[in-house]
mmCIF file of C-alpha atoms in Angstrom:
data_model
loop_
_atom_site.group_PDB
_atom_site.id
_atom_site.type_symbol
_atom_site.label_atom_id
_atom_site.label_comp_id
_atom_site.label_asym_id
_atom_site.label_seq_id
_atom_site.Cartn_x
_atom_site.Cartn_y
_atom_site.Cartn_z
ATOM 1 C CA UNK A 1 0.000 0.000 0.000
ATOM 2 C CA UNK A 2 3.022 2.408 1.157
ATOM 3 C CA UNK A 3 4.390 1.601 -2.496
ATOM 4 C CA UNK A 4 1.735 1.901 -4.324
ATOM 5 C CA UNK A 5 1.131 5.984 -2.955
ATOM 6 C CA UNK A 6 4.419 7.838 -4.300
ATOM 7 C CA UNK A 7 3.840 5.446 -7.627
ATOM 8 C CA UNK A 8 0.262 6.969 -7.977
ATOM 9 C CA UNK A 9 1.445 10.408 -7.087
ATOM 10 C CA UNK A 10 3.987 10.407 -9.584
ATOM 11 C CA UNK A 11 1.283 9.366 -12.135
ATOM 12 C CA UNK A 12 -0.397 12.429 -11.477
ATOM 13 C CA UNK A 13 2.340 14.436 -11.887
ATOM 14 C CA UNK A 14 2.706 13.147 -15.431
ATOM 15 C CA UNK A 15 -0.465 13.648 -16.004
ATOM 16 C CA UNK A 16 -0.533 17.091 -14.710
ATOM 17 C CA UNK A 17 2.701 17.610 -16.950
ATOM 18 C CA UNK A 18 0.553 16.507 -20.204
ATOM 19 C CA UNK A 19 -2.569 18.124 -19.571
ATOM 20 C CA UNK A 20 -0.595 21.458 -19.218
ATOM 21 C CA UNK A 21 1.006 21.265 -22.773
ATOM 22 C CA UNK A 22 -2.015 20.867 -24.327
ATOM 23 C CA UNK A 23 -4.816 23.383 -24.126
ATOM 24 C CA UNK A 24 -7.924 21.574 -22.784
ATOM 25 C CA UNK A 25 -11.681 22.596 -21.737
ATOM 26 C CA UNK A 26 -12.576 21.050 -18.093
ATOM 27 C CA UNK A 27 -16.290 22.082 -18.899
ATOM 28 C CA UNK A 28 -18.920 19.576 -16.843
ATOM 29 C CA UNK A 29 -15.506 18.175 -15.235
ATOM 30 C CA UNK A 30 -14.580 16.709 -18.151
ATOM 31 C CA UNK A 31 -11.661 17.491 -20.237
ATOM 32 C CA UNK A 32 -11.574 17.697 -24.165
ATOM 33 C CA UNK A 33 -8.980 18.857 -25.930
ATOM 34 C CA UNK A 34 -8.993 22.258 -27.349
ATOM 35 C CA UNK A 35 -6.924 22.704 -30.390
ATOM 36 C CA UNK A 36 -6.143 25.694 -32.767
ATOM 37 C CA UNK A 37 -7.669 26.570 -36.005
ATOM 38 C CA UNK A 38 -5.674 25.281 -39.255
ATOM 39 C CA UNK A 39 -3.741 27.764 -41.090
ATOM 40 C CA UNK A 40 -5.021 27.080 -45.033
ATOM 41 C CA UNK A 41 -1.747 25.987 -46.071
ATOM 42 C CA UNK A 42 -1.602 23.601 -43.551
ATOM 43 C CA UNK A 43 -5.545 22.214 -44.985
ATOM 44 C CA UNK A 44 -5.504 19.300 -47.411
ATOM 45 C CA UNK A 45 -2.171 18.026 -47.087
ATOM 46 C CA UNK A 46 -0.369 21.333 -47.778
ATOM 47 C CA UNK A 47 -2.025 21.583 -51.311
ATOM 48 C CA UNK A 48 -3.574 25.158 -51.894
ATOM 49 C CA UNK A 49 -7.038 25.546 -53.153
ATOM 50 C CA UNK A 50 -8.617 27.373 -56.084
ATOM 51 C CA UNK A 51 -11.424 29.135 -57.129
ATOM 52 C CA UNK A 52 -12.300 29.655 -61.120
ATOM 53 C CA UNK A 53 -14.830 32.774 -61.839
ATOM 54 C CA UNK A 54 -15.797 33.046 -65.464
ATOM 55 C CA UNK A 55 -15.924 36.143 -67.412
ATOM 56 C CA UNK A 56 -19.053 36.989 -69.665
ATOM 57 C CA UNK A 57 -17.626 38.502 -72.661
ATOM 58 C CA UNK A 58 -19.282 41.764 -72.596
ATOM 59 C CA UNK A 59 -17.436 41.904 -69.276
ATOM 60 C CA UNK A 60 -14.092 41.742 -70.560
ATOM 61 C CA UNK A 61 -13.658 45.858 -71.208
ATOM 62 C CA UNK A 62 -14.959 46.526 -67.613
ATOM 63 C CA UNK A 63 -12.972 43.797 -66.201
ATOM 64 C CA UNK A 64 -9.500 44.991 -68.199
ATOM 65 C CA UNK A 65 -10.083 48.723 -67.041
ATOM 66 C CA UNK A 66 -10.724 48.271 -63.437
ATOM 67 C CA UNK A 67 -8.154 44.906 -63.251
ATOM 68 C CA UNK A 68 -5.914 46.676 -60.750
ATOM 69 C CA UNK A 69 -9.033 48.107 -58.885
ATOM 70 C CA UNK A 70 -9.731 44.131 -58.159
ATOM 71 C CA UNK A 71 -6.029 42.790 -58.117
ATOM 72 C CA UNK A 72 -4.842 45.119 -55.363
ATOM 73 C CA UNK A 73 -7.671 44.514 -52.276
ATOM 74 C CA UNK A 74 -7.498 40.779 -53.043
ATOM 75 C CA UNK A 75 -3.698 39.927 -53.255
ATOM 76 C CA UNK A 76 -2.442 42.550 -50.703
ATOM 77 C CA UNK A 77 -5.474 42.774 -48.124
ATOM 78 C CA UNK A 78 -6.673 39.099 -48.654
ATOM 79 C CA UNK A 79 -3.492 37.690 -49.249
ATOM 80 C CA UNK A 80 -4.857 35.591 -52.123
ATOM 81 C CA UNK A 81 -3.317 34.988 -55.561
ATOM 82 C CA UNK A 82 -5.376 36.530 -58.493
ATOM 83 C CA UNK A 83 -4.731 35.535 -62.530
ATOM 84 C CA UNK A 84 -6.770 36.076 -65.535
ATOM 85 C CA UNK A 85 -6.443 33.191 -67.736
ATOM 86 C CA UNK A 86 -7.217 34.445 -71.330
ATOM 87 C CA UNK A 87 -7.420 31.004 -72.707
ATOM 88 C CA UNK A 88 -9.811 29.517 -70.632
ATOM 89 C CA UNK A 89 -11.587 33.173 -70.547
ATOM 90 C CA UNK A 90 -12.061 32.858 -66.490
ATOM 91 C CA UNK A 91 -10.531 34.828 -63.136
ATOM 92 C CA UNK A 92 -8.406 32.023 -61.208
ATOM 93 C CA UNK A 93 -7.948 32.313 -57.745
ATOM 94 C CA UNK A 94 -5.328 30.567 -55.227
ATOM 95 C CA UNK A 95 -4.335 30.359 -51.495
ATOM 96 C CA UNK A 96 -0.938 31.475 -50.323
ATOM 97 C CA UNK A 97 1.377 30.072 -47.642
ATOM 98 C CA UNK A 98 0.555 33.218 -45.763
ATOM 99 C CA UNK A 99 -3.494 33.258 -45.936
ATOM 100 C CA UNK A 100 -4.608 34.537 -42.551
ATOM 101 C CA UNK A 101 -8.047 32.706 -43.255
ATOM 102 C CA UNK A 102 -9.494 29.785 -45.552
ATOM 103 C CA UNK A 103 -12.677 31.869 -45.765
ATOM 104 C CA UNK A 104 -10.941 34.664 -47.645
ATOM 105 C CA UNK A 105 -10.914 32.103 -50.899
ATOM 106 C CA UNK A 106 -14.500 32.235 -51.048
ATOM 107 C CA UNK A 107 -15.054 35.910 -50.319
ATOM 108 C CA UNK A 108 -12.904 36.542 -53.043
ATOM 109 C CA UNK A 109 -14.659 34.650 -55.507
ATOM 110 C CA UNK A 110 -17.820 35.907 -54.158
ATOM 111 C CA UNK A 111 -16.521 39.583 -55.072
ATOM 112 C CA UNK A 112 -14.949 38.978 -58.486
ATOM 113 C CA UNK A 113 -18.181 36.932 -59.203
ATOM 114 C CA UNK A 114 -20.084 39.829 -57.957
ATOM 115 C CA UNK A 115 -18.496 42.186 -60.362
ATOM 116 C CA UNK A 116 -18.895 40.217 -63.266
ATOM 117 C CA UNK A 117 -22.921 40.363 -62.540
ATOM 118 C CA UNK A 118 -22.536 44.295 -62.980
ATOM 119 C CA UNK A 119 -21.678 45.282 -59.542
ATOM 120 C CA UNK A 120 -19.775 48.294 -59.058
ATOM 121 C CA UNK A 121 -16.064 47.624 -57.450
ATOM 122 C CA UNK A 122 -17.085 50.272 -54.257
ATOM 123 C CA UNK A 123 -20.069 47.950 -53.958
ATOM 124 C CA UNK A 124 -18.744 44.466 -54.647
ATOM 125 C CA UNK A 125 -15.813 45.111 -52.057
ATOM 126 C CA UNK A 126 -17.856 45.080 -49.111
ATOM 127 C CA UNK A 127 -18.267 41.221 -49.798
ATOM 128 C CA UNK A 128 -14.634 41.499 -48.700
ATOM 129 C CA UNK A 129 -15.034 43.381 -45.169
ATOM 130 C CA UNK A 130 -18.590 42.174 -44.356
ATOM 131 C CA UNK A 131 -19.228 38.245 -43.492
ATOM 132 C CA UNK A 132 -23.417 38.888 -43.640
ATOM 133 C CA UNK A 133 -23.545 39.986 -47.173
ATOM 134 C CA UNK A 134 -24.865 37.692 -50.359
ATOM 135 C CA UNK A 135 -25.715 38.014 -53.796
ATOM 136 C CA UNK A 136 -29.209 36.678 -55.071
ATOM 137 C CA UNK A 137 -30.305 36.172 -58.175
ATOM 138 C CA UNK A 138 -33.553 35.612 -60.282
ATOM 139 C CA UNK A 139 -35.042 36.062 -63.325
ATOM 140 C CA UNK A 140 -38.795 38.164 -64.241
ATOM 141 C CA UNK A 141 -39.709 35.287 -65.670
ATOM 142 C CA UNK A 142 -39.615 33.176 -62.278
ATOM 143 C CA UNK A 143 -42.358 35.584 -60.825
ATOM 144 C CA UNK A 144 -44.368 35.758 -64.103
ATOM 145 C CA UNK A 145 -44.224 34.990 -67.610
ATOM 146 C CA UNK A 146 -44.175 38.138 -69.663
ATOM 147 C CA UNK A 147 -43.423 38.563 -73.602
ATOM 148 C CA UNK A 148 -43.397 41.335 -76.236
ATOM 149 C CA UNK A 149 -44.540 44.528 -74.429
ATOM 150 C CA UNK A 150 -45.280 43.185 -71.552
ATOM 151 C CA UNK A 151 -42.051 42.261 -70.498
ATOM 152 C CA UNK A 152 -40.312 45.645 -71.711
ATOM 153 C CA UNK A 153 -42.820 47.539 -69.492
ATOM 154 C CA UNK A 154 -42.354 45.461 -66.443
ATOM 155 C CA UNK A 155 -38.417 46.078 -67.106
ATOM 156 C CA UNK A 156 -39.552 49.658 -67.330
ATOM 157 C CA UNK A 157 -41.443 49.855 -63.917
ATOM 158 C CA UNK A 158 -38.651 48.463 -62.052
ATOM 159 C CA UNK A 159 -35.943 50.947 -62.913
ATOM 160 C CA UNK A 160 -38.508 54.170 -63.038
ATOM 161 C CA UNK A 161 -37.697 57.254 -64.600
ATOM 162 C CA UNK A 162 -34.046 58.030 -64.938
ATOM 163 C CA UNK A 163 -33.694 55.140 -62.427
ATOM 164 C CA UNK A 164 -35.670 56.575 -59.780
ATOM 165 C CA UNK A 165 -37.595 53.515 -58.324
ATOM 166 C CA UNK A 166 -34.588 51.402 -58.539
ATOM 167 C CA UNK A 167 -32.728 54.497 -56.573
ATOM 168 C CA UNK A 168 -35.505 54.989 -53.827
ATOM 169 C CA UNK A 169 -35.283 50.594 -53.243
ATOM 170 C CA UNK A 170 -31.786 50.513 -52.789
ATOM 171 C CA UNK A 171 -31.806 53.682 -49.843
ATOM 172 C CA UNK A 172 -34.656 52.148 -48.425
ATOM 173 C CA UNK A 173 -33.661 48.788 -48.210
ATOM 174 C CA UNK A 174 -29.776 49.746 -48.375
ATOM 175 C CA UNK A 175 -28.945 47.289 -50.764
ATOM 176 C CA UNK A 176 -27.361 47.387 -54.514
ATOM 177 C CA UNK A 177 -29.570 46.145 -57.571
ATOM 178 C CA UNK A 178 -28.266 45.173 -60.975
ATOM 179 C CA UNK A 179 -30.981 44.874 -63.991
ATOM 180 C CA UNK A 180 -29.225 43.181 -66.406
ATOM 181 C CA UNK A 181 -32.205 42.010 -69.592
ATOM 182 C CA UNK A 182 -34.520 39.664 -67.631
ATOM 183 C CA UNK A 183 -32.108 38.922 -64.895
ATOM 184 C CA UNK A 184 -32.044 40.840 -61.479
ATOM 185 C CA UNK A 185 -29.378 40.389 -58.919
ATOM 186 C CA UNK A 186 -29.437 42.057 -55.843
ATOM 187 C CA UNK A 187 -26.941 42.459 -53.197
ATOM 188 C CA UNK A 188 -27.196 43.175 -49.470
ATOM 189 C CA UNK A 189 -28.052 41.195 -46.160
ATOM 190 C CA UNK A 190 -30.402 38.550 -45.956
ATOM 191 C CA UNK A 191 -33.385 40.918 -44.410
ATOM 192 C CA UNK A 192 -33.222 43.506 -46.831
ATOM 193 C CA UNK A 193 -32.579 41.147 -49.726
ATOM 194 C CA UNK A 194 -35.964 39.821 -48.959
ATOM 195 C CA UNK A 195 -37.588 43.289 -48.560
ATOM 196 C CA UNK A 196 -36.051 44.842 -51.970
ATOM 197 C CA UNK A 197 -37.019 41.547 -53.619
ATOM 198 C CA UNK A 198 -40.806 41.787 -52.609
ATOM 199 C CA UNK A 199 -40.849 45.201 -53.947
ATOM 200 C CA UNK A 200 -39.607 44.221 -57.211
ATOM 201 C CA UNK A 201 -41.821 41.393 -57.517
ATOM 202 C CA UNK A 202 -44.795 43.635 -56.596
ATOM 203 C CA UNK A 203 -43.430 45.779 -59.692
ATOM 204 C CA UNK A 204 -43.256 42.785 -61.694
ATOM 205 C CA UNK A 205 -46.536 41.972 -61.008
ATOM 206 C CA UNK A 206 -48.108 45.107 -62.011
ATOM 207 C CA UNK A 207 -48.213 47.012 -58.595
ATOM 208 C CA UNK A 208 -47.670 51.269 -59.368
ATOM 209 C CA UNK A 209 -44.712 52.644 -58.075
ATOM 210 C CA UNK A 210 -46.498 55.206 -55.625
ATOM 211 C CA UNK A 211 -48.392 51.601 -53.543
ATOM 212 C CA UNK A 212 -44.642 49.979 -53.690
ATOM 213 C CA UNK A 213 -42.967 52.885 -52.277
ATOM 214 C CA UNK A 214 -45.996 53.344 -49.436
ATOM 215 C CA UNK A 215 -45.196 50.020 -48.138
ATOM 216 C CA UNK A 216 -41.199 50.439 -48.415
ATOM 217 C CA UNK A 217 -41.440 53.297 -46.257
ATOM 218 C CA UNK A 218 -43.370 50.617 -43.324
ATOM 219 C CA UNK A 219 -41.192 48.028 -43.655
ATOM 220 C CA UNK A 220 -38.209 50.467 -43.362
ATOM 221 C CA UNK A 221 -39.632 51.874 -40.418
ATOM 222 C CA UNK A 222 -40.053 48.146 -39.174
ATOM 223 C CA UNK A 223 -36.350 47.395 -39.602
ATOM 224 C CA UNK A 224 -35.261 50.867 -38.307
ATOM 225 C CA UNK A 225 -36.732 50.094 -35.336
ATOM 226 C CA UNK A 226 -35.073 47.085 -34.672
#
């Protein structure tokens, strides 16, 4: 018995020793391990990952002019690697030993992506500083099927006069909105994605601009509130 005390002590001494070189979480008196987050380089067997964007061809001029406006928040601020392959006619991106953060790959993407949709580059860079911010996409034809006239005037109601209705939607909502043909992509949070995207299916759906804006101005009032 007298041996077997000093024998056990030193035990827990070693496992003192242990339990203090790794970081562990005694929560509910039991201990897990607690370990740190992977650097990227360090994810999937050292191998970096990639990210392909294609480029529409009507956005080739824009994307040639403003190349450096793009090239210079995502290599030196992101710390991502950023090529235009002319061949394959797409943006390709790459992780670098010295990524801070896996996630940057995808905001990245998200934000060239974004600018090929139409985006402006003050807009589509928020993608980059703000984690709650998305892109969604739909077509008029997904709310109702329009042709011929009707379609042009529907296209018509949601920009307004010199853009005005598509000007007073994004302040009210705060959100950005591309109308590209038949396609509409909107950017913004989740909340006011949904509230700008109501509105412009109310337009599509024949609503005037005057009832549209009368119920903008309540459910901004709603979310100011909050």
């Amino acid at each position: 018995m007298e041996a077997g005390g000093p024998a056990s002590a030193a035990g827990q001494g070693e496992s003192s020793s242990s339990s203090g070189a790794m970081a562990v979480d005694a929560a509910g008196g039991v201990e897990k391990p607690r370990f740190e987050a992977l650097m990227p380089s360090e994810m999937s067997g050292g191998r970096p990952q990639f990210r392909k964007v294609p480029v529409p061809q009507h956005r080739f001029a824009p994307l040639k002019k403003a190349w450096m406006d793009i090239y210079t928040p995502v290599y030196e601020h992101m710390k991502i690697d950023i090529r235009m392959n002319l061949k394959a006619r797409r943006v390709e991106l790459k992780t670098r030993q010295d990524t801070p953060d896996v996630s940057n790959l995808q905001k990245c993407a998200d934000f060239v992506h974004a600018f090929m949709l139409g985006f402006d580059i003050a807009d589509a860079v928020a993608l980059l500083r703000l984690d709650d911010l998305y892109v969604d996409s739909f077509e008029i034809k997904d709310v109702k099927t329009l042709r011929g006239e009707h379609l042009s005037r529907a296209i018509g109601r949601l920009s307004g006069k010199g853009g005005k209705t598509k000007y007073a939607i994004e302040n009210s909502t705060r959100t950005r909105i591309v109308i590209a043909d038949t396609k509409i992509h909107i950017l913004g949070s989740f909340v006011n994605i949904k509230v700008a995207r109501d509105s412009l299916c109310s337009l599509i759906l024949g609503s005037p601009a005057g009832k549209v804006y009368s119920k903008l101005r309540a459910v901004s009032a709603r979310l100011a509130e909050r």
